[in-house]
Short mmCIF file of C-alpha atoms in Angstrom, two decimals:
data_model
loop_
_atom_site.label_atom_id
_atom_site.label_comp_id
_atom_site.label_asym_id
_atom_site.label_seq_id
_atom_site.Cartn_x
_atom_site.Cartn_y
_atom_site.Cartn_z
CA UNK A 16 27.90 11.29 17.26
CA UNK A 17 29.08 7.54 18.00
CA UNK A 18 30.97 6.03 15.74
CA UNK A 19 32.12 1.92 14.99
CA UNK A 20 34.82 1.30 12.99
CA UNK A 21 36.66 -2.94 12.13
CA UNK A 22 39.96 -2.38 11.10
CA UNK A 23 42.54 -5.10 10.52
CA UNK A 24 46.66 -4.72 9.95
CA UNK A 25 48.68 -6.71 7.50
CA UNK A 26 50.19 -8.59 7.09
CA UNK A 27 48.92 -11.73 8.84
CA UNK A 28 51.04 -13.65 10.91
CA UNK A 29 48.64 -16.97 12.65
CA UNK A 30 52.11 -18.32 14.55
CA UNK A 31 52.76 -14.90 16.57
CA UNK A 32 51.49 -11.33 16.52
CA UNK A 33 53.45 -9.05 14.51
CA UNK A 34 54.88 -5.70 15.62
CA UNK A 35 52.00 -3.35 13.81
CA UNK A 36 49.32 -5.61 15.43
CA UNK A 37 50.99 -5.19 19.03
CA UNK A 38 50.93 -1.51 18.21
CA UNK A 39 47.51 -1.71 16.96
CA UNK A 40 46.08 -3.46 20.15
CA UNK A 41 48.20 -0.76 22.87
CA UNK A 42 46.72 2.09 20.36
CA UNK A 43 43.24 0.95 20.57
CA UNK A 44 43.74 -0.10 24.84
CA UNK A 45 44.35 3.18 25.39
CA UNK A 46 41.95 5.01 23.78
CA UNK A 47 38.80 6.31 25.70
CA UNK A 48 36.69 3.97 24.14
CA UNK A 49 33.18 2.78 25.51
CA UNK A 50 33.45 -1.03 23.39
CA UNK A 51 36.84 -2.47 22.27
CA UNK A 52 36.73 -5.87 20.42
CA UNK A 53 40.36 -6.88 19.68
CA UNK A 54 40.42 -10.70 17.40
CA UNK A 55 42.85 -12.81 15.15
CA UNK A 56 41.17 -11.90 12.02
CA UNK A 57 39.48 -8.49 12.80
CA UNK A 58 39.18 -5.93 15.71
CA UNK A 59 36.02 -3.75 16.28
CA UNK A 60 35.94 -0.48 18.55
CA UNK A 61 33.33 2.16 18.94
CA UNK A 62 32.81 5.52 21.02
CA UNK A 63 32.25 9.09 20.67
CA UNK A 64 33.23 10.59 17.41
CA UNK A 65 36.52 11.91 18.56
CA UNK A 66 37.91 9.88 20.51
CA UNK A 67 37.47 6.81 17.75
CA UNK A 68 39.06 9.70 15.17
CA UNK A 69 41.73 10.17 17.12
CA UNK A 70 42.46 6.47 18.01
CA UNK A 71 42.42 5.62 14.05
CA UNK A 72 44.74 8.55 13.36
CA UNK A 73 47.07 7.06 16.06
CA UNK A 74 46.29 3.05 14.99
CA UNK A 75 46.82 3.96 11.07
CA UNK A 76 50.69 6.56 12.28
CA UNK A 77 51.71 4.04 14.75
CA UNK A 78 51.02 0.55 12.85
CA UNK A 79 52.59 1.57 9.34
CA UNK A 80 55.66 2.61 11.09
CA UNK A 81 55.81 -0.88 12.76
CA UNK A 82 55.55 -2.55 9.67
CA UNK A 83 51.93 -3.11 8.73
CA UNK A 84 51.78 -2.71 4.73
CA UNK A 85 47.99 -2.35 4.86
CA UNK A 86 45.42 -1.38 7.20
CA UNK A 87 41.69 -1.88 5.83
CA UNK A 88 39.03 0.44 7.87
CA UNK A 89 35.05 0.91 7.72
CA UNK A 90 33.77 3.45 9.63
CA UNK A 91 30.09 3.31 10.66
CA UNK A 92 28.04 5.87 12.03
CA UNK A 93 25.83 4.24 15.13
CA UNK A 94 24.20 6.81 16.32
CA UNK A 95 24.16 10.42 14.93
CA UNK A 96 21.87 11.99 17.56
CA UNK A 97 23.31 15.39 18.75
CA UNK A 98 24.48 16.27 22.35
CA UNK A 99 27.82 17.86 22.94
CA UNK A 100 29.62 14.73 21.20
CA UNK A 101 31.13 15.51 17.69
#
């Protein structure tokens, strides 16, 4: 199973990147992720199953600790076929 998931970290800062969105982005960069879509407003990544689960357990750990007092998430399945992905 693939999945996509946009997250975003709060809060917003336009002037300089906080500290939870710097985590965020070295979370997400070194996750073994096929597409990684990092932006100002909203960041989009997708890949097998478990390596996207793991990188949002890691992104939602790491950025509350560094400050983030929100972190919105949707999760979409893109492409349920089977193969040895879960």
């Amino acid at each position: 199973m693939r999945l996509k998931v946009e997250f975003t970290t709060e809060p917003f800062d336009l002037d300089e990147a906080p500290a939870h969105a710097v985590v965020a982005r070295e979370v997400i960069e070194a996750a073994q992720l096929d597409a990684i879509d990092v932006g100002p407003f909203g960041n989009t990544v997708e890949g097998a199953a478990d390596a996207v689960l793991g990188a949002v357990d890691a992104l939602l750990r790491r950025s509350l600790a560094a400050g983030a007092t929100r972190v919105s998430l949707q999760v979409n399945v893109v492409d349920a076929g089977g193969g040895d992905e879960k």
